[in-house]
């Protein structure tokens, strides 16, 4: 069998971990199980990532980057501030509807990281990145449209994310499309009022 470098193996292991943990949960994501998912030796996981926590960190980063890219692609270039916030919110909600397993995996990894000291910095980085991207999107929309924000963009982003994460959890635990649509509209209205 041909040798595969760690650089080549890394994305394969991340994908295997995402696939396995999306199907079976974070608790099933041992290095042994992830190695078996890809059909490699357990030592390959440790050689490539060092620790399970480093692999989990990479999984969080990969899933987050994928979701962020989808939302950023939806950013309008010629809409009003209000329309832009609505469009971006809808794009993010679409990821919840289309990829609930990605949001569930991030939620599970976040809860796991809260109790796992080596992962606390990864959790902080994850939430900081999401907040930074959301803040940037709010700031760019305001600048592009000439909208003067009533609150700092970071505060508006935190408010939106707090409501959105709650709505996402409701969807994962107790889905109700009609109620979720109403709640998303109310959240966007509250964000716009705050802005």
JSON list of C-alpha atoms in Angstrom, two decimals:
[
{"chain": "A", "resi": 1, "resn": "UNK", "atom": "CA", "xyz": [0.00, 0.00, 0.00]},
{"chain": "A", "resi": 2, "resn": "UNK", "atom": "CA", "xyz": [1.35, 3.43, -0.93]},
{"chain": "A", "resi": 3, "resn": "UNK", "atom": "CA", "xyz": [2.35, 5.84, 1.83]},
{"chain": "A", "resi": 4, "resn": "UNK", "atom": "CA", "xyz": [-0.06, 8.75, 2.36]},
{"chain": "A", "resi": 5, "resn": "UNK", "atom": "CA", "xyz": [1.41, 11.90, 3.91]},
{"chain": "A", "resi": 6, "resn": "UNK", "atom": "CA", "xyz": [-0.09, 13.45, 7.04]},
{"chain": "A", "resi": 7, "resn": "UNK", "atom": "CA", "xyz": [-1.08, 16.49, 4.96]},
{"chain": "A", "resi": 8, "resn": "UNK", "atom": "CA", "xyz": [-3.10, 14.26, 2.63]},
{"chain": "A", "resi": 9, "resn": "UNK", "atom": "CA", "xyz": [-4.46, 12.12, 5.46]},
{"chain": "A", "resi": 10, "resn": "UNK", "atom": "CA", "xyz": [-5.62, 15.10, 7.55]},
{"chain": "A", "resi": 11, "resn": "UNK", "atom": "CA", "xyz": [-8.72, 16.07, 5.48]},
{"chain": "A", "resi": 12, "resn": "UNK", "atom": "CA", "xyz": [-9.62, 12.39, 5.10]},
{"chain": "A", "resi": 13, "resn": "UNK", "atom": "CA", "xyz": [-9.58, 11.89, 8.87]},
{"chain": "A", "resi": 14, "resn": "UNK", "atom": "CA", "xyz": [-11.58, 15.07, 9.47]},
{"chain": "A", "resi": 15, "resn": "UNK", "atom": "CA", "xyz": [-14.22, 13.91, 7.01]},
{"chain": "A", "resi": 16, "resn": "UNK", "atom": "CA", "xyz": [-14.29, 10.44, 8.59]},
{"chain": "A", "resi": 17, "resn": "UNK", "atom": "CA", "xyz": [-14.71, 11.99, 12.04]},
{"chain": "A", "resi": 18, "resn": "UNK", "atom": "CA", "xyz": [-17.49, 14.28, 10.81]},
{"chain": "A", "resi": 19, "resn": "UNK", "atom": "CA", "xyz": [-19.29, 11.40, 9.11]},
{"chain": "A", "resi": 20, "resn": "UNK", "atom": "CA", "xyz": [-19.00, 9.11, 12.13]},
{"chain": "A", "resi": 21, "resn": "UNK", "atom": "CA", "xyz": [-19.94, 11.68, 14.78]},
{"chain": "A", "resi": 22, "resn": "UNK", "atom": "CA", "xyz": [-22.79, 13.09, 12.68]},
{"chain": "A", "resi": 23, "resn": "UNK", "atom": "CA", "xyz": [-24.25, 9.59, 12.48]},
{"chain": "A", "resi": 24, "resn": "UNK", "atom": "CA", "xyz": [-23.49, 8.26, 15.95]},
{"chain": "A", "resi": 25, "resn": "UNK", "atom": "CA", "xyz": [-22.70, 11.26, 18.16]},
{"chain": "A", "resi": 26, "resn": "UNK", "atom": "CA", "xyz": [-19.57, 12.71, 19.68]},
{"chain": "A", "resi": 27, "resn": "UNK", "atom": "CA", "xyz": [-19.37, 9.95, 22.30]},
{"chain": "A", "resi": 28, "resn": "UNK", "atom": "CA", "xyz": [-18.77, 7.47, 19.48]},
{"chain": "A", "resi": 29, "resn": "UNK", "atom": "CA", "xyz": [-15.86, 9.51, 18.13]},
{"chain": "A", "resi": 30, "resn": "UNK", "atom": "CA", "xyz": [-12.94, 7.63, 19.64]},
{"chain": "A", "resi": 31, "resn": "UNK", "atom": "CA", "xyz": [-9.69, 7.64, 17.70]},
{"chain": "A", "resi": 32, "resn": "UNK", "atom": "CA", "xyz": [-10.13, 3.89, 17.23]},
{"chain": "A", "resi": 33, "resn": "UNK", "atom": "CA", "xyz": [-13.61, 4.34, 15.72]},
{"chain": "A", "resi": 34, "resn": "UNK", "atom": "CA", "xyz": [-12.52, 7.23, 13.50]},
{"chain": "A", "resi": 35, "resn": "UNK", "atom": "CA", "xyz": [-9.57, 5.21, 12.24]},
{"chain": "A", "resi": 36, "resn": "UNK", "atom": "CA", "xyz": [-11.90, 2.29, 11.50]},
{"chain": "A", "resi": 37, "resn": "UNK", "atom": "CA", "xyz": [-14.27, 4.64, 9.65]},
{"chain": "A", "resi": 38, "resn": "UNK", "atom": "CA", "xyz": [-11.45, 5.51, 7.27]},
{"chain": "A", "resi": 39, "resn": "UNK", "atom": "CA", "xyz": [-9.89, 2.04, 7.28]},
{"chain": "A", "resi": 40, "resn": "UNK", "atom": "CA", "xyz": [-6.53, 3.07, 8.73]},
{"chain": "A", "resi": 41, "resn": "UNK", "atom": "CA", "xyz": [-4.58, 2.19, 11.86]},
{"chain": "A", "resi": 42, "resn": "UNK", "atom": "CA", "xyz": [-5.42, 4.06, 15.06]},
{"chain": "A", "resi": 43, "resn": "UNK", "atom": "CA", "xyz": [-1.80, 5.23, 15.17]},
{"chain": "A", "resi": 44, "resn": "UNK", "atom": "CA", "xyz": [-2.46, 7.16, 11.95]},
{"chain": "A", "resi": 45, "resn": "UNK", "atom": "CA", "xyz": [-4.94, 9.40, 13.78]},
{"chain": "A", "resi": 46, "resn": "UNK", "atom": "CA", "xyz": [-2.43, 10.13, 16.55]},
{"chain": "A", "resi": 47, "resn": "UNK", "atom": "CA", "xyz": [0.41, 10.66, 14.08]},
{"chain": "A", "resi": 48, "resn": "UNK", "atom": "CA", "xyz": [-1.68, 13.08, 12.02]},
{"chain": "A", "resi": 49, "resn": "UNK", "atom": "CA", "xyz": [-3.34, 15.03, 14.86]},
{"chain": "A", "resi": 50, "resn": "UNK", "atom": "CA", "xyz": [-1.44, 14.25, 18.04]},
{"chain": "A", "resi": 51, "resn": "UNK", "atom": "CA", "xyz": [-4.52, 13.97, 20.24]},
{"chain": "A", "resi": 52, "resn": "UNK", "atom": "CA", "xyz": [-8.23, 13.31, 19.91]},
{"chain": "A", "resi": 53, "resn": "UNK", "atom": "CA", "xyz": [-8.83, 16.87, 21.09]},
{"chain": "A", "resi": 54, "resn": "UNK", "atom": "CA", "xyz": [-6.76, 18.22, 18.19]},
{"chain": "A", "resi": 55, "resn": "UNK", "atom": "CA", "xyz": [-8.89, 16.19, 15.79]},
{"chain": "A", "resi": 56, "resn": "UNK", "atom": "CA", "xyz": [-12.10, 17.46, 17.44]},
{"chain": "A", "resi": 57, "resn": "UNK", "atom": "CA", "xyz": [-10.79, 21.02, 17.10]},
{"chain": "A", "resi": 58, "resn": "UNK", "atom": "CA", "xyz": [-10.19, 20.43, 13.39]},
{"chain": "A", "resi": 59, "resn": "UNK", "atom": "CA", "xyz": [-13.73, 19.01, 13.04]},
{"chain": "A", "resi": 60, "resn": "UNK", "atom": "CA", "xyz": [-15.23, 22.12, 14.68]},
{"chain": "A", "resi": 61, "resn": "UNK", "atom": "CA", "xyz": [-13.20, 24.36, 12.37]},
{"chain": "A", "resi": 62, "resn": "UNK", "atom": "CA", "xyz": [-14.15, 22.42, 9.23]},
{"chain": "A", "resi": 63, "resn": "UNK", "atom": "CA", "xyz": [-17.88, 22.30, 9.98]},
{"chain": "A", "resi": 64, "resn": "UNK", "atom": "CA", "xyz": [-17.92, 25.99, 10.95]},
{"chain": "A", "resi": 65, "resn": "UNK", "atom": "CA", "xyz": [-16.03, 27.03, 7.80]},
{"chain": "A", "resi": 66, "resn": "UNK", "atom": "CA", "xyz": [-18.51, 25.14, 5.63]},
{"chain": "A", "resi": 67, "resn": "UNK", "atom": "CA", "xyz": [-21.54, 26.79, 7.23]},
{"chain": "A", "resi": 68, "resn": "UNK", "atom": "CA", "xyz": [-19.95, 30.25, 7.19]},
{"chain": "A", "resi": 69, "resn": "UNK", "atom": "CA", "xyz": [-19.08, 29.93, 3.50]},
{"chain": "A", "resi": 70, "resn": "UNK", "atom": "CA", "xyz": [-22.69, 29.14, 2.64]},
{"chain": "A", "resi": 71, "resn": "UNK", "atom": "CA", "xyz": [-23.95, 32.23, 4.49]},
{"chain": "A", "resi": 72, "resn": "UNK", "atom": "CA", "xyz": [-21.27, 34.53, 3.07]},
{"chain": "A", "resi": 73, "resn": "UNK", "atom": "CA", "xyz": [-22.15, 33.41, -0.46]},
{"chain": "A", "resi": 74, "resn": "UNK", "atom": "CA", "xyz": [-25.72, 34.56, 0.13]},
{"chain": "A", "resi": 75, "resn": "UNK", "atom": "CA", "xyz": [-24.71, 38.10, 1.11]},
{"chain": "A", "resi": 76, "resn": "UNK", "atom": "CA", "xyz": [-26.48, 40.49, -1.28]},
{"chain": "A", "resi": 77, "resn": "UNK", "atom": "CA", "xyz": [-24.52, 43.32, -2.83]},
{"chain": "A", "resi": 78, "resn": "UNK", "atom": "CA", "xyz": [-27.33, 45.71, -3.67]},
{"chain": "A", "resi": 79, "resn": "UNK", "atom": "CA", "xyz": [-30.03, 45.25, -1.01]},
{"chain": "A", "resi": 80, "resn": "UNK", "atom": "CA", "xyz": [-31.00, 47.53, 1.86]},
{"chain": "A", "resi": 81, "resn": "UNK", "atom": "CA", "xyz": [-29.65, 46.90, 5.36]},
{"chain": "A", "resi": 82, "resn": "UNK", "atom": "CA", "xyz": [-32.96, 45.36, 6.40]},
{"chain": "A", "resi": 83, "resn": "UNK", "atom": "CA", "xyz": [-33.12, 43.12, 3.33]},
{"chain": "A", "resi": 84, "resn": "UNK", "atom": "CA", "xyz": [-29.50, 42.07, 3.83]},
{"chain": "A", "resi": 85, "resn": "UNK", "atom": "CA", "xyz": [-30.08, 41.03, 7.45]},
{"chain": "A", "resi": 86, "resn": "UNK", "atom": "CA", "xyz": [-33.17, 39.09, 6.37]},
{"chain": "A", "resi": 87, "resn": "UNK", "atom": "CA", "xyz": [-31.34, 37.37, 3.51]},
{"chain": "A", "resi": 88, "resn": "UNK", "atom": "CA", "xyz": [-28.36, 36.39, 5.67]},
{"chain": "A", "resi": 89, "resn": "UNK", "atom": "CA", "xyz": [-30.64, 35.11, 8.44]},
{"chain": "A", "resi": 90, "resn": "UNK", "atom": "CA", "xyz": [-32.59, 33.06, 5.93]},
{"chain": "A", "resi": 91, "resn": "UNK", "atom": "CA", "xyz": [-29.36, 31.64, 4.45]},
{"chain": "A", "resi": 92, "resn": "UNK", "atom": "CA", "xyz": [-28.17, 30.59, 7.89]},
{"chain": "A", "resi": 93, "resn": "UNK", "atom": "CA", "xyz": [-31.57, 29.07, 8.70]},
{"chain": "A", "resi": 94, "resn": "UNK", "atom": "CA", "xyz": [-31.43, 27.17, 5.42]},
{"chain": "A", "resi": 95, "resn": "UNK", "atom": "CA", "xyz": [-28.25, 25.47, 6.70]},
{"chain": "A", "resi": 96, "resn": "UNK", "atom": "CA", "xyz": [-30.19, 24.33, 9.79]},
{"chain": "A", "resi": 97, "resn": "UNK", "atom": "CA", "xyz": [-32.95, 22.86, 7.65]},
{"chain": "A", "resi": 98, "resn": "UNK", "atom": "CA", "xyz": [-30.64, 21.31, 5.06]},
{"chain": "A", "resi": 99, "resn": "UNK", "atom": "CA", "xyz": [-27.84, 20.17, 7.38]},
{"chain": "A", "resi": 100, "resn": "UNK", "atom": "CA", "xyz": [-29.26, 19.63, 10.86]},
{"chain": "A", "resi": 101, "resn": "UNK", "atom": "CA", "xyz": [-26.56, 17.04, 11.53]},
{"chain": "A", "resi": 102, "resn": "UNK", "atom": "CA", "xyz": [-23.85, 19.72, 11.17]},
{"chain": "A", "resi": 103, "resn": "UNK", "atom": "CA", "xyz": [-25.57, 21.97, 13.72]},
{"chain": "A", "resi": 104, "resn": "UNK", "atom": "CA", "xyz": [-26.18, 19.04, 16.06]},
{"chain": "A", "resi": 105, "resn": "UNK", "atom": "CA", "xyz": [-22.53, 18.02, 15.79]},
{"chain": "A", "resi": 106, "resn": "UNK", "atom": "CA", "xyz": [-21.36, 21.56, 16.62]},
{"chain": "A", "resi": 107, "resn": "UNK", "atom": "CA", "xyz": [-23.76, 21.68, 19.57]},
{"chain": "A", "resi": 108, "resn": "UNK", "atom": "CA", "xyz": [-22.56, 18.31, 20.88]},
{"chain": "A", "resi": 109, "resn": "UNK", "atom": "CA", "xyz": [-18.91, 19.25, 20.43]},
{"chain": "A", "resi": 110, "resn": "UNK", "atom": "CA", "xyz": [-19.53, 22.55, 22.23]},
{"chain": "A", "resi": 111, "resn": "UNK", "atom": "CA", "xyz": [-21.09, 20.81, 25.21]},
{"chain": "A", "resi": 112, "resn": "UNK", "atom": "CA", "xyz": [-18.29, 18.23, 25.24]},
{"chain": "A", "resi": 113, "resn": "UNK", "atom": "CA", "xyz": [-15.68, 20.99, 25.08]},
{"chain": "A", "resi": 114, "resn": "UNK", "atom": "CA", "xyz": [-17.16, 22.76, 28.11]},
{"chain": "A", "resi": 115, "resn": "UNK", "atom": "CA", "xyz": [-16.15, 19.76, 30.24]},
{"chain": "A", "resi": 116, "resn": "UNK", "atom": "CA", "xyz": [-12.90, 18.93, 28.47]},
{"chain": "A", "resi": 117, "resn": "UNK", "atom": "CA", "xyz": [-10.10, 21.33, 29.50]},
{"chain": "A", "resi": 118, "resn": "UNK", "atom": "CA", "xyz": [-7.93, 20.67, 26.40]},
{"chain": "A", "resi": 119, "resn": "UNK", "atom": "CA", "xyz": [-10.88, 21.70, 24.20]},
{"chain": "A", "resi": 120, "resn": "UNK", "atom": "CA", "xyz": [-11.95, 24.88, 26.01]},
{"chain": "A", "resi": 121, "resn": "UNK", "atom": "CA", "xyz": [-9.66, 26.99, 23.84]},
{"chain": "A", "resi": 122, "resn": "UNK", "atom": "CA", "xyz": [-11.13, 25.36, 20.73]},
{"chain": "A", "resi": 123, "resn": "UNK", "atom": "CA", "xyz": [-14.62, 26.22, 21.95]},
{"chain": "A", "resi": 124, "resn": "UNK", "atom": "CA", "xyz": [-13.54, 29.80, 22.62]},
{"chain": "A", "resi": 125, "resn": "UNK", "atom": "CA", "xyz": [-11.97, 30.00, 19.14]},
{"chain": "A", "resi": 126, "resn": "UNK", "atom": "CA", "xyz": [-15.09, 28.55, 17.53]},
{"chain": "A", "resi": 127, "resn": "UNK", "atom": "CA", "xyz": [-17.45, 31.03, 19.17]},
{"chain": "A", "resi": 128, "resn": "UNK", "atom": "CA", "xyz": [-15.02, 33.91, 18.58]},
{"chain": "A", "resi": 129, "resn": "UNK", "atom": "CA", "xyz": [-14.83, 33.06, 14.89]},
{"chain": "A", "resi": 130, "resn": "UNK", "atom": "CA", "xyz": [-18.61, 32.83, 14.51]},
{"chain": "A", "resi": 131, "resn": "UNK", "atom": "CA", "xyz": [-19.03, 36.13, 16.37]},
{"chain": "A", "resi": 132, "resn": "UNK", "atom": "CA", "xyz": [-16.33, 37.80, 14.27]},
{"chain": "A", "resi": 133, "resn": "UNK", "atom": "CA", "xyz": [-17.90, 36.66, 10.99]},
{"chain": "A", "resi": 134, "resn": "UNK", "atom": "CA", "xyz": [-21.38, 37.75, 12.11]},
{"chain": "A", "resi": 135, "resn": "UNK", "atom": "CA", "xyz": [-20.03, 41.11, 13.30]},
{"chain": "A", "resi": 136, "resn": "UNK", "atom": "CA", "xyz": [-18.25, 41.57, 9.97]},
{"chain": "A", "resi": 137, "resn": "UNK", "atom": "CA", "xyz": [-21.42, 40.81, 7.99]},
{"chain": "A", "resi": 138, "resn": "UNK", "atom": "CA", "xyz": [-23.43, 43.32, 10.08]},
{"chain": "A", "resi": 139, "resn": "UNK", "atom": "CA", "xyz": [-20.70, 45.97, 9.73]},
{"chain": "A", "resi": 140, "resn": "UNK", "atom": "CA", "xyz": [-20.33, 45.46, 6.00]},
{"chain": "A", "resi": 141, "resn": "UNK", "atom": "CA", "xyz": [-24.09, 45.64, 5.45]},
{"chain": "A", "resi": 142, "resn": "UNK", "atom": "CA", "xyz": [-24.27, 48.87, 7.45]},
{"chain": "A", "resi": 143, "resn": "UNK", "atom": "CA", "xyz": [-21.33, 50.43, 5.61]},
{"chain": "A", "resi": 144, "resn": "UNK", "atom": "CA", "xyz": [-22.57, 49.38, 2.18]},
{"chain": "A", "resi": 145, "resn": "UNK", "atom": "CA", "xyz": [-26.05, 50.79, 2.78]},
{"chain": "A", "resi": 146, "resn": "UNK", "atom": "CA", "xyz": [-25.08, 53.85, 4.80]},
{"chain": "A", "resi": 147, "resn": "UNK", "atom": "CA", "xyz": [-27.03, 52.54, 7.80]},
{"chain": "A", "resi": 148, "resn": "UNK", "atom": "CA", "xyz": [-25.82, 54.04, 11.09]},
{"chain": "A", "resi": 149, "resn": "UNK", "atom": "CA", "xyz": [-25.94, 51.33, 13.74]},
{"chain": "A", "resi": 150, "resn": "UNK", "atom": "CA", "xyz": [-27.58, 52.22, 17.05]},
{"chain": "A", "resi": 151, "resn": "UNK", "atom": "CA", "xyz": [-25.47, 49.59, 18.86]},
{"chain": "A", "resi": 152, "resn": "UNK", "atom": "CA", "xyz": [-21.99, 48.24, 18.14]},
{"chain": "A", "resi": 153, "resn": "UNK", "atom": "CA", "xyz": [-21.99, 45.57, 15.42]},
{"chain": "A", "resi": 154, "resn": "UNK", "atom": "CA", "xyz": [-20.52, 43.05, 17.85]},
{"chain": "A", "resi": 155, "resn": "UNK", "atom": "CA", "xyz": [-23.38, 43.56, 20.29]},
{"chain": "A", "resi": 156, "resn": "UNK", "atom": "CA", "xyz": [-25.94, 43.12, 17.52]},
{"chain": "A", "resi": 157, "resn": "UNK", "atom": "CA", "xyz": [-24.13, 39.97, 16.36]},
{"chain": "A", "resi": 158, "resn": "UNK", "atom": "CA", "xyz": [-24.13, 38.51, 19.90]},
{"chain": "A", "resi": 159, "resn": "UNK", "atom": "CA", "xyz": [-27.85, 39.18, 20.25]},
{"chain": "A", "resi": 160, "resn": "UNK", "atom": "CA", "xyz": [-28.62, 37.55, 16.90]},
{"chain": "A", "resi": 161, "resn": "UNK", "atom": "CA", "xyz": [-26.46, 34.50, 17.63]},
{"chain": "A", "resi": 162, "resn": "UNK", "atom": "CA", "xyz": [-28.00, 34.00, 21.07]},
{"chain": "A", "resi": 163, "resn": "UNK", "atom": "CA", "xyz": [-31.49, 33.93, 19.57]},
{"chain": "A", "resi": 164, "resn": "UNK", "atom": "CA", "xyz": [-30.45, 31.87, 16.56]},
{"chain": "A", "resi": 165, "resn": "UNK", "atom": "CA", "xyz": [-28.70, 29.21, 18.64]},
{"chain": "A", "resi": 166, "resn": "UNK", "atom": "CA", "xyz": [-31.83, 28.87, 20.78]},
{"chain": "A", "resi": 167, "resn": "UNK", "atom": "CA", "xyz": [-34.02, 28.55, 17.70]},
{"chain": "A", "resi": 168, "resn": "UNK", "atom": "CA", "xyz": [-31.64, 25.96, 16.27]},
{"chain": "A", "resi": 169, "resn": "UNK", "atom": "CA", "xyz": [-31.83, 23.91, 19.47]},
{"chain": "A", "resi": 170, "resn": "UNK", "atom": "CA", "xyz": [-35.63, 24.09, 19.35]},
{"chain": "A", "resi": 171, "resn": "UNK", "atom": "CA", "xyz": [-35.57, 22.83, 15.76]},
{"chain": "A", "resi": 172, "resn": "UNK", "atom": "CA", "xyz": [-33.28, 19.93, 16.67]},
{"chain": "A", "resi": 173, "resn": "UNK", "atom": "CA", "xyz": [-35.30, 18.93, 19.73]},
{"chain": "A", "resi": 174, "resn": "UNK", "atom": "CA", "xyz": [-38.88, 19.90, 18.89]},
{"chain": "A", "resi": 175, "resn": "UNK", "atom": "CA", "xyz": [-39.30, 20.85, 15.22]},
{"chain": "A", "resi": 176, "resn": "UNK", "atom": "CA", "xyz": [-42.27, 23.00, 14.21]},
{"chain": "A", "resi": 177, "resn": "UNK", "atom": "CA", "xyz": [-41.77, 24.69, 10.85]},
{"chain": "A", "resi": 178, "resn": "UNK", "atom": "CA", "xyz": [-44.57, 27.21, 11.23]},
{"chain": "A", "resi": 179, "resn": "UNK", "atom": "CA", "xyz": [-43.48, 28.31, 14.70]},
{"chain": "A", "resi": 180, "resn": "UNK", "atom": "CA", "xyz": [-39.82, 28.41, 13.64]},
{"chain": "A", "resi": 181, "resn": "UNK", "atom": "CA", "xyz": [-40.61, 30.71, 10.71]},
{"chain": "A", "resi": 182, "resn": "UNK", "atom": "CA", "xyz": [-42.53, 33.05, 13.01]},
{"chain": "A", "resi": 183, "resn": "UNK", "atom": "CA", "xyz": [-39.69, 33.01, 15.54]},
{"chain": "A", "resi": 184, "resn": "UNK", "atom": "CA", "xyz": [-37.06, 33.68, 12.87]},
{"chain": "A", "resi": 185, "resn": "UNK", "atom": "CA", "xyz": [-39.07, 36.67, 11.58]},
{"chain": "A", "resi": 186, "resn": "UNK", "atom": "CA", "xyz": [-39.40, 37.97, 15.14]},
{"chain": "A", "resi": 187, "resn": "UNK", "atom": "CA", "xyz": [-35.68, 37.52, 15.75]},
{"chain": "A", "resi": 188, "resn": "UNK", "atom": "CA", "xyz": [-34.83, 39.44, 12.57]},
{"chain": "A", "resi": 189, "resn": "UNK", "atom": "CA", "xyz": [-37.27, 42.19, 13.57]},
{"chain": "A", "resi": 190, "resn": "UNK", "atom": "CA", "xyz": [-35.67, 42.42, 17.01]},
{"chain": "A", "resi": 191, "resn": "UNK", "atom": "CA", "xyz": [-32.19, 42.57, 15.48]},
{"chain": "A", "resi": 192, "resn": "UNK", "atom": "CA", "xyz": [-33.29, 45.33, 13.11]},
{"chain": "A", "resi": 193, "resn": "UNK", "atom": "CA", "xyz": [-34.86, 47.26, 16.00]},
{"chain": "A", "resi": 194, "resn": "UNK", "atom": "CA", "xyz": [-31.63, 46.94, 17.96]},
{"chain": "A", "resi": 195, "resn": "UNK", "atom": "CA", "xyz": [-29.60, 48.07, 14.95]}
]
